[in-house]
Amino acid sequence: PTYTHHTWKNDSTIVAEFSLNGGNGFFHKATINVNTSEADTVSNDYFKFGTFCPDGSYVYVKRNDSKNIFIRYTNDEERRITDNIIPDRDSITGLAWHPDYENVLFTTYRGGIFSVNVSSKKTFRIRYGCDTRSYRHVTVSPDGSKMIVQRVDAHENTTNAKWEEAHSLYIMDI
């Protein structure tokens, strides 16, 4: 399998998203025990990526709906926490729980960095993106005051008419 995103569930378990066909098509979820390297469970939930809350709730983006964020509680109840707020030409590229466990930060390919409150579904933009600057993958500091994001700056190379990207990590205040 081709592994894409991964997150810690607890001290001895990680969840890894993977594709059976080289990263194309549907992704599946494997729960892996880090002590034995054995896949404890495999899910056929078709999702793109996600992250765990310490209470075991799982926030994720579905593969067939990359414009919304869903939460699955430990009792398997599922709820959408965004309401189609992502424009047509954009998609969610990263997720992270805020340490207050009330908010989820997320990045979109062109739109920037956002925060959504899990209870109220209120969303606000933290930073703007654009066609030549996108944000991917976000992590929040343990005290909730800072985030690390991957920023991708892109430009067209006029010599060969191809787009070139420069990937950088940025530490930013929330």
mmCIF file with all atom_site columns, C-alpha atoms in Angstrom:
data_model
loop_
_atom_site.group_PDB
_atom_site.id
_atom_site.type_symbol
_atom_site.label_atom_id
_atom_site.label_alt_id
_atom_site.label_comp_id
_atom_site.label_asym_id
_atom_site.label_entity_id
_atom_site.label_seq_id
_atom_site.pdbx_PDB_ins_code
_atom_site.Cartn_x
_atom_site.Cartn_y
_atom_site.Cartn_z
_atom_site.occupancy
_atom_site.B_iso_or_equiv
_atom_site.pdbx_formal_charge
_atom_site.auth_seq_id
_atom_site.auth_comp_id
_atom_site.auth_asym_id
_atom_site.auth_atom_id
_atom_site.pdbx_PDB_model_num
ATOM 1   C CA . PRO A 1 1   ? 0.000   0.000  0.000   1.00 0.00 ? 1   PRO A CA 1
ATOM 2   C CA . THR A 1 2   ? 0.915   3.656  -0.425  1.00 0.00 ? 2   THR A CA 1
ATOM 3   C CA . TYR A 1 3   ? 0.593   5.512  2.894   1.00 0.00 ? 3   TYR A CA 1
ATOM 4   C CA . THR A 1 4   ? -0.407  9.155  2.735   1.00 0.00 ? 4   THR A CA 1
ATOM 5   C CA . HIS A 1 5   ? -1.467  10.855 5.977   1.00 0.00 ? 5   HIS A CA 1
ATOM 6   C CA . HIS A 1 6   ? -1.030  9.538  9.496   1.00 0.00 ? 6   HIS A CA 1
ATOM 7   C CA . THR A 1 7   ? -1.836  10.612 13.054  1.00 0.00 ? 7   THR A CA 1
ATOM 8   C CA . TRP A 1 8   ? -1.348  9.337  16.595  1.00 0.00 ? 8   TRP A CA 1
ATOM 9   C CA . LYS A 1 9   ? -4.423  7.869  18.261  1.00 0.00 ? 9   LYS A CA 1
ATOM 10  C CA . ASN A 1 10  ? -2.640  7.267  21.576  1.00 0.00 ? 10  ASN A CA 1
ATOM 11  C CA . ASP A 1 11  ? 0.857   6.360  22.819  1.00 0.00 ? 11  ASP A CA 1
ATOM 12  C CA . SER A 1 12  ? 0.862   2.948  21.155  1.00 0.00 ? 12  SER A CA 1
ATOM 13  C CA . THR A 1 13  ? -1.446  3.325  18.154  1.00 0.00 ? 13  THR A CA 1
ATOM 14  C CA . ILE A 1 14  ? -1.290  5.299  14.933  1.00 0.00 ? 14  ILE A CA 1
ATOM 15  C CA . VAL A 1 15  ? -3.884  5.626  12.208  1.00 0.00 ? 15  VAL A CA 1
ATOM 16  C CA . ALA A 1 16  ? -2.544  5.640  8.669   1.00 0.00 ? 16  ALA A CA 1
ATOM 17  C CA . GLU A 1 17  ? -4.475  6.385  5.518   1.00 0.00 ? 17  GLU A CA 1
ATOM 18  C CA . PHE A 1 18  ? -3.413  4.300  2.551   1.00 0.00 ? 18  PHE A CA 1
ATOM 19  C CA . SER A 1 19  ? -4.242  3.471  -1.024  1.00 0.00 ? 19  SER A CA 1
ATOM 20  C CA . LEU A 1 20  ? -3.942  0.043  -2.564  1.00 0.00 ? 20  LEU A CA 1
ATOM 21  C CA . ASN A 1 21  ? -3.195  1.454  -6.003  1.00 0.00 ? 21  ASN A CA 1
ATOM 22  C CA . GLY A 1 22  ? -0.301  3.863  -5.608  1.00 0.00 ? 22  GLY A CA 1
ATOM 23  C CA . GLY A 1 23  ? -2.145  6.850  -4.181  1.00 0.00 ? 23  GLY A CA 1
ATOM 24  C CA . ASN A 1 24  ? -4.855  6.939  -6.815  1.00 0.00 ? 24  ASN A CA 1
ATOM 25  C CA . GLY A 1 25  ? -8.475  6.317  -6.055  1.00 0.00 ? 25  GLY A CA 1
ATOM 26  C CA . PHE A 1 26  ? -9.981  5.547  -2.663  1.00 0.00 ? 26  PHE A CA 1
ATOM 27  C CA . PHE A 1 27  ? -8.053  5.663  0.568   1.00 0.00 ? 27  PHE A CA 1
ATOM 28  C CA . HIS A 1 28  ? -8.594  3.332  3.498   1.00 0.00 ? 28  HIS A CA 1
ATOM 29  C CA . LYS A 1 29  ? -7.732  3.572  7.191   1.00 0.00 ? 29  LYS A CA 1
ATOM 30  C CA . ALA A 1 30  ? -5.475  1.177  9.117   1.00 0.00 ? 30  ALA A CA 1
ATOM 31  C CA . THR A 1 31  ? -5.043  1.276  12.886  1.00 0.00 ? 31  THR A CA 1
ATOM 32  C CA . ILE A 1 32  ? -1.486  0.145  13.578  1.00 0.00 ? 32  ILE A CA 1
ATOM 33  C CA . ASN A 1 33  ? 0.044   -0.910 16.890  1.00 0.00 ? 33  ASN A CA 1
ATOM 34  C CA . VAL A 1 34  ? 3.510   0.722  17.009  1.00 0.00 ? 34  VAL A CA 1
ATOM 35  C CA . ASN A 1 35  ? 4.884   -2.000 19.294  1.00 0.00 ? 35  ASN A CA 1
ATOM 36  C CA . THR A 1 36  ? 4.035   -4.881 16.966  1.00 0.00 ? 36  THR A CA 1
ATOM 37  C CA . SER A 1 37  ? 3.728   -3.082 13.586  1.00 0.00 ? 37  SER A CA 1
ATOM 38  C CA . GLU A 1 38  ? 0.542   -5.076 13.044  1.00 0.00 ? 38  GLU A CA 1
ATOM 39  C CA . ALA A 1 39  ? -2.571  -3.516 11.521  1.00 0.00 ? 39  ALA A CA 1
ATOM 40  C CA . ASP A 1 40  ? -5.182  -4.045 14.229  1.00 0.00 ? 40  ASP A CA 1
ATOM 41  C CA . THR A 1 41  ? -8.168  -2.970 12.144  1.00 0.00 ? 41  THR A CA 1
ATOM 42  C CA . VAL A 1 42  ? -8.695  -1.823 8.623   1.00 0.00 ? 42  VAL A CA 1
ATOM 43  C CA . SER A 1 43  ? -11.628 0.355  7.660   1.00 0.00 ? 43  SER A CA 1
ATOM 44  C CA . ASN A 1 44  ? -13.142 0.805  4.243   1.00 0.00 ? 44  ASN A CA 1
ATOM 45  C CA . ASP A 1 45  ? -14.262 4.326  5.137   1.00 0.00 ? 45  ASP A CA 1
ATOM 46  C CA . TYR A 1 46  ? -13.384 6.257  2.021   1.00 0.00 ? 46  TYR A CA 1
ATOM 47  C CA . PHE A 1 47  ? -11.766 9.323  3.440   1.00 0.00 ? 47  PHE A CA 1
ATOM 48  C CA . LYS A 1 48  ? -8.888  11.583 2.571   1.00 0.00 ? 48  LYS A CA 1
ATOM 49  C CA . PHE A 1 49  ? -7.230  12.229 5.955   1.00 0.00 ? 49  PHE A CA 1
ATOM 50  C CA . GLY A 1 50  ? -8.044  12.970 9.564   1.00 0.00 ? 50  GLY A CA 1
ATOM 51  C CA . THR A 1 51  ? -6.865  13.448 13.131  1.00 0.00 ? 51  THR A CA 1
ATOM 52  C CA . PHE A 1 52  ? -7.865  12.215 16.590  1.00 0.00 ? 52  PHE A CA 1
ATOM 53  C CA . CYS A 1 53  ? -9.069  14.136 19.617  1.00 0.00 ? 53  CYS A CA 1
ATOM 54  C CA . PRO A 1 54  ? -7.760  12.690 22.912  1.00 0.00 ? 54  PRO A CA 1
ATOM 55  C CA . ASP A 1 55  ? -11.283 11.475 23.775  1.00 0.00 ? 55  ASP A CA 1
ATOM 56  C CA . GLY A 1 56  ? -11.131 9.192  20.715  1.00 0.00 ? 56  GLY A CA 1
ATOM 57  C CA . SER A 1 57  ? -13.304 11.308 18.406  1.00 0.00 ? 57  SER A CA 1
ATOM 58  C CA . TYR A 1 58  ? -11.980 11.415 14.856  1.00 0.00 ? 58  TYR A CA 1
ATOM 59  C CA . VAL A 1 59  ? -12.192 14.475 12.605  1.00 0.00 ? 59  VAL A CA 1
ATOM 60  C CA . TYR A 1 60  ? -11.738 13.743 8.911   1.00 0.00 ? 60  TYR A CA 1
ATOM 61  C CA . VAL A 1 61  ? -12.328 14.730 5.321   1.00 0.00 ? 61  VAL A CA 1
ATOM 62  C CA . LYS A 1 62  ? -14.078 12.211 3.092   1.00 0.00 ? 62  LYS A CA 1
ATOM 63  C CA . ARG A 1 63  ? -12.489 11.284 -0.200  1.00 0.00 ? 63  ARG A CA 1
ATOM 64  C CA . ASN A 1 64  ? -15.720 11.951 -2.098  1.00 0.00 ? 64  ASN A CA 1
ATOM 65  C CA . ASP A 1 65  ? -16.468 15.216 -0.226  1.00 0.00 ? 65  ASP A CA 1
ATOM 66  C CA . SER A 1 66  ? -13.226 17.195 0.170   1.00 0.00 ? 66  SER A CA 1
ATOM 67  C CA . LYS A 1 67  ? -15.154 20.419 0.833   1.00 0.00 ? 67  LYS A CA 1
ATOM 68  C CA . ASN A 1 68  ? -16.513 19.421 4.253   1.00 0.00 ? 68  ASN A CA 1
ATOM 69  C CA . ILE A 1 69  ? -15.160 18.248 7.581   1.00 0.00 ? 69  ILE A CA 1
ATOM 70  C CA . PHE A 1 70  ? -16.829 15.430 9.492   1.00 0.00 ? 70  PHE A CA 1
ATOM 71  C CA . ILE A 1 71  ? -16.462 14.206 13.055  1.00 0.00 ? 71  ILE A CA 1
ATOM 72  C CA . ARG A 1 72  ? -17.007 10.620 14.171  1.00 0.00 ? 72  ARG A CA 1
ATOM 73  C CA . TYR A 1 73  ? -17.551 10.241 17.889  1.00 0.00 ? 73  TYR A CA 1
ATOM 74  C CA . THR A 1 74  ? -16.489 7.182  19.878  1.00 0.00 ? 74  THR A CA 1
ATOM 75  C CA . ASN A 1 75  ? -20.068 5.833  19.664  1.00 0.00 ? 75  ASN A CA 1
ATOM 76  C CA . ASP A 1 76  ? -19.745 5.890  15.813  1.00 0.00 ? 76  ASP A CA 1
ATOM 77  C CA . GLU A 1 77  ? -22.139 8.829  15.458  1.00 0.00 ? 77  GLU A CA 1
ATOM 78  C CA . GLU A 1 78  ? -21.047 10.933 12.494  1.00 0.00 ? 78  GLU A CA 1
ATOM 79  C CA . ARG A 1 79  ? -21.732 14.646 12.016  1.00 0.00 ? 79  ARG A CA 1
ATOM 80  C CA . ARG A 1 80  ? -20.669 17.184 9.396   1.00 0.00 ? 80  ARG A CA 1
ATOM 81  C CA . ILE A 1 81  ? -19.127 20.258 11.070  1.00 0.00 ? 81  ILE A CA 1
ATOM 82  C CA . THR A 1 82  ? -18.820 22.465 7.980   1.00 0.00 ? 82  THR A CA 1
ATOM 83  C CA . ASP A 1 83  ? -21.566 23.410 5.560   1.00 0.00 ? 83  ASP A CA 1
ATOM 84  C CA . ASN A 1 84  ? -20.103 23.567 2.053   1.00 0.00 ? 84  ASN A CA 1
ATOM 85  C CA . ILE A 1 85  ? -17.991 26.639 2.813   1.00 0.00 ? 85  ILE A CA 1
ATOM 86  C CA . ILE A 1 86  ? -15.184 25.735 0.408   1.00 0.00 ? 86  ILE A CA 1
ATOM 87  C CA . PRO A 1 87  ? -15.407 27.236 -3.123  1.00 0.00 ? 87  PRO A CA 1
ATOM 88  C CA . ASP A 1 88  ? -15.713 24.914 -6.123  1.00 0.00 ? 88  ASP A CA 1
ATOM 89  C CA . ARG A 1 89  ? -12.080 25.226 -7.235  1.00 0.00 ? 89  ARG A CA 1
ATOM 90  C CA . ASP A 1 90  ? -10.682 24.528 -3.761  1.00 0.00 ? 90  ASP A CA 1
ATOM 91  C CA . SER A 1 91  ? -10.423 21.613 -1.331  1.00 0.00 ? 91  SER A CA 1
ATOM 92  C CA . ILE A 1 92  ? -9.322  20.932 2.234   1.00 0.00 ? 92  ILE A CA 1
ATOM 93  C CA . THR A 1 93  ? -5.651  19.964 2.483   1.00 0.00 ? 93  THR A CA 1
ATOM 94  C CA . GLY A 1 94  ? -4.954  19.647 6.221   1.00 0.00 ? 94  GLY A CA 1
ATOM 95  C CA . LEU A 1 95  ? -6.617  19.323 9.652   1.00 0.00 ? 95  LEU A CA 1
ATOM 96  C CA . ALA A 1 96  ? -5.565  19.741 13.281  1.00 0.00 ? 96  ALA A CA 1
ATOM 97  C CA . TRP A 1 97  ? -7.422  19.783 16.581  1.00 0.00 ? 97  TRP A CA 1
ATOM 98  C CA . HIS A 1 98  ? -6.840  22.890 18.678  1.00 0.00 ? 98  HIS A CA 1
ATOM 99  C CA . PRO A 1 99  ? -5.836  21.939 22.266  1.00 0.00 ? 99  PRO A CA 1
ATOM 100 C CA . ASP A 1 100 ? -9.130  23.414 23.536  1.00 0.00 ? 100 ASP A CA 1
ATOM 101 C CA . TYR A 1 101 ? -10.868 20.492 21.712  1.00 0.00 ? 101 TYR A CA 1
ATOM 102 C CA . GLU A 1 102 ? -13.597 22.891 20.653  1.00 0.00 ? 102 GLU A CA 1
ATOM 103 C CA . ASN A 1 103 ? -11.989 24.044 17.388  1.00 0.00 ? 103 ASN A CA 1
ATOM 104 C CA . VAL A 1 104 ? -10.444 22.408 14.367  1.00 0.00 ? 104 VAL A CA 1
ATOM 105 C CA . LEU A 1 105 ? -7.921  24.281 12.234  1.00 0.00 ? 105 LEU A CA 1
ATOM 106 C CA . PHE A 1 106 ? -7.833  23.429 8.558   1.00 0.00 ? 106 PHE A CA 1
ATOM 107 C CA . THR A 1 107 ? -6.056  24.495 5.409   1.00 0.00 ? 107 THR A CA 1
ATOM 108 C CA . THR A 1 108 ? -7.398  24.707 1.884   1.00 0.00 ? 108 THR A CA 1
ATOM 109 C CA . TYR A 1 109 ? -5.461  24.566 -1.337  1.00 0.00 ? 109 TYR A CA 1
ATOM 110 C CA . ARG A 1 110 ? -6.117  28.199 -2.341  1.00 0.00 ? 110 ARG A CA 1
ATOM 111 C CA . GLY A 1 111 ? -8.327  29.700 0.376   1.00 0.00 ? 111 GLY A CA 1
ATOM 112 C CA . GLY A 1 112 ? -5.869  29.818 3.270   1.00 0.00 ? 112 GLY A CA 1
ATOM 113 C CA . ILE A 1 113 ? -6.009  28.728 6.910   1.00 0.00 ? 113 ILE A CA 1
ATOM 114 C CA . PHE A 1 114 ? -9.291  28.516 8.836   1.00 0.00 ? 114 PHE A CA 1
ATOM 115 C CA . SER A 1 115 ? -10.691 27.571 12.225  1.00 0.00 ? 115 SER A CA 1
ATOM 116 C CA . VAL A 1 116 ? -14.127 25.991 12.765  1.00 0.00 ? 116 VAL A CA 1
ATOM 117 C CA . ASN A 1 117 ? -15.887 25.564 16.103  1.00 0.00 ? 117 ASN A CA 1
ATOM 118 C CA . VAL A 1 118 ? -17.119 21.980 16.370  1.00 0.00 ? 118 VAL A CA 1
ATOM 119 C CA . SER A 1 119 ? -20.303 22.884 18.299  1.00 0.00 ? 119 SER A CA 1
ATOM 120 C CA . SER A 1 120 ? -21.451 26.061 16.558  1.00 0.00 ? 120 SER A CA 1
ATOM 121 C CA . LYS A 1 121 ? -19.946 25.347 13.095  1.00 0.00 ? 121 LYS A CA 1
ATOM 122 C CA . LYS A 1 122 ? -18.788 28.981 12.987  1.00 0.00 ? 122 LYS A CA 1
ATOM 123 C CA . THR A 1 123 ? -15.766 29.325 10.731  1.00 0.00 ? 123 THR A CA 1
ATOM 124 C CA . PHE A 1 124 ? -13.263 32.134 10.434  1.00 0.00 ? 124 PHE A CA 1
ATOM 125 C CA . ARG A 1 125 ? -10.247 32.651 8.231   1.00 0.00 ? 125 ARG A CA 1
ATOM 126 C CA . ILE A 1 126 ? -6.871  32.980 9.982   1.00 0.00 ? 126 ILE A CA 1
ATOM 127 C CA . ARG A 1 127 ? -4.729  33.616 6.862   1.00 0.00 ? 127 ARG A CA 1
ATOM 128 C CA . TYR A 1 128 ? -5.528  34.114 3.186   1.00 0.00 ? 128 TYR A CA 1
ATOM 129 C CA . GLY A 1 129 ? -4.124  32.010 0.371   1.00 0.00 ? 129 GLY A CA 1
ATOM 130 C CA . CYS A 1 130 ? -4.245  32.610 -3.388  1.00 0.00 ? 130 CYS A CA 1
ATOM 131 C CA . ASP A 1 131 ? -3.464  30.908 -6.704  1.00 0.00 ? 131 ASP A CA 1
ATOM 132 C CA . THR A 1 132 ? 0.292   31.245 -6.168  1.00 0.00 ? 132 THR A CA 1
ATOM 133 C CA . ARG A 1 133 ? 0.394   30.666 -2.383  1.00 0.00 ? 133 ARG A CA 1
ATOM 134 C CA . SER A 1 134 ? -1.351  27.740 -0.761  1.00 0.00 ? 134 SER A CA 1
ATOM 135 C CA . TYR A 1 135 ? -1.256  26.144 2.661   1.00 0.00 ? 135 TYR A CA 1
ATOM 136 C CA . ARG A 1 136 ? -1.150  22.422 3.377   1.00 0.00 ? 136 ARG A CA 1
ATOM 137 C CA . HIS A 1 137 ? -0.808  20.419 6.561   1.00 0.00 ? 137 HIS A CA 1
ATOM 138 C CA . VAL A 1 138 ? -1.310  22.252 9.850   1.00 0.00 ? 138 VAL A CA 1
ATOM 139 C CA . THR A 1 139 ? -0.203  21.400 13.396  1.00 0.00 ? 139 THR A CA 1
ATOM 140 C CA . VAL A 1 140 ? -1.110  23.322 16.560  1.00 0.00 ? 140 VAL A CA 1
ATOM 141 C CA . SER A 1 141 ? 1.277   23.908 19.476  1.00 0.00 ? 141 SER A CA 1
ATOM 142 C CA . PRO A 1 142 ? 0.348   22.248 22.803  1.00 0.00 ? 142 PRO A CA 1
ATOM 143 C CA . ASP A 1 143 ? -0.582  25.635 24.346  1.00 0.00 ? 143 ASP A CA 1
ATOM 144 C CA . GLY A 1 144 ? -2.754  26.553 21.333  1.00 0.00 ? 144 GLY A CA 1
ATOM 145 C CA . SER A 1 145 ? -1.013  29.851 20.617  1.00 0.00 ? 145 SER A CA 1
ATOM 146 C CA . LYS A 1 146 ? 0.943   28.892 17.492  1.00 0.00 ? 146 LYS A CA 1
ATOM 147 C CA . MET A 1 147 ? 0.651   26.686 14.452  1.00 0.00 ? 147 MET A CA 1
ATOM 148 C CA . ILE A 1 148 ? 3.071   25.182 11.987  1.00 0.00 ? 148 ILE A CA 1
ATOM 149 C CA . VAL A 1 149 ? 1.859   25.121 8.390   1.00 0.00 ? 149 VAL A CA 1
ATOM 150 C CA . GLN A 1 150 ? 3.392   24.030 5.133   1.00 0.00 ? 150 GLN A CA 1
ATOM 151 C CA . ARG A 1 151 ? 3.186   26.885 2.654   1.00 0.00 ? 151 ARG A CA 1
ATOM 152 C CA . VAL A 1 152 ? 3.597   26.237 -1.037  1.00 0.00 ? 152 VAL A CA 1
ATOM 153 C CA . ASP A 1 153 ? 4.634   29.152 -3.231  1.00 0.00 ? 153 ASP A CA 1
ATOM 154 C CA . ALA A 1 154 ? 4.158   28.470 -6.932  1.00 0.00 ? 154 ALA A CA 1
ATOM 155 C CA . HIS A 1 155 ? 5.079   30.297 -10.094 1.00 0.00 ? 155 HIS A CA 1
ATOM 156 C CA . GLU A 1 156 ? 5.149   29.517 -13.777 1.00 0.00 ? 156 GLU A CA 1
ATOM 157 C CA . ASN A 1 157 ? 8.591   29.014 -15.257 1.00 0.00 ? 157 ASN A CA 1
ATOM 158 C CA . THR A 1 158 ? 8.441   31.009 -18.488 1.00 0.00 ? 158 THR A CA 1
ATOM 159 C CA . THR A 1 159 ? 11.325  29.033 -19.987 1.00 0.00 ? 159 THR A CA 1
ATOM 160 C CA . ASN A 1 160 ? 9.574   25.666 -19.992 1.00 0.00 ? 160 ASN A CA 1
ATOM 161 C CA . ALA A 1 161 ? 5.947   26.743 -19.264 1.00 0.00 ? 161 ALA A CA 1
ATOM 162 C CA . LYS A 1 162 ? 5.783   24.483 -16.190 1.00 0.00 ? 162 LYS A CA 1
ATOM 163 C CA . TRP A 1 163 ? 4.689   25.397 -12.684 1.00 0.00 ? 163 TRP A CA 1
ATOM 164 C CA . GLU A 1 164 ? 7.372   25.220 -10.013 1.00 0.00 ? 164 GLU A CA 1
ATOM 165 C CA . GLU A 1 165 ? 6.688   24.944 -6.296  1.00 0.00 ? 165 GLU A CA 1
ATOM 166 C CA . ALA A 1 166 ? 8.736   25.871 -3.239  1.00 0.00 ? 166 ALA A CA 1
ATOM 167 C CA . HIS A 1 167 ? 7.634   24.199 0.004   1.00 0.00 ? 167 HIS A CA 1
ATOM 168 C CA . SER A 1 168 ? 8.394   25.887 3.349   1.00 0.00 ? 168 SER A CA 1
ATOM 169 C CA . LEU A 1 169 ? 7.329   25.440 6.972   1.00 0.00 ? 169 LEU A CA 1
ATOM 170 C CA . TYR A 1 170 ? 6.073   28.525 8.795   1.00 0.00 ? 170 TYR A CA 1
ATOM 171 C CA . ILE A 1 171 ? 5.434   29.027 12.493  1.00 0.00 ? 171 ILE A CA 1
ATOM 172 C CA . MET A 1 172 ? 2.560   31.476 12.944  1.00 0.00 ? 172 MET A CA 1
ATOM 173 C CA . ASP A 1 173 ? 0.507   32.925 15.766  1.00 0.00 ? 173 ASP A CA 1
ATOM 174 C CA . ILE A 1 174 ? -3.093  31.763 15.869  1.00 0.00 ? 174 ILE A CA 1
#
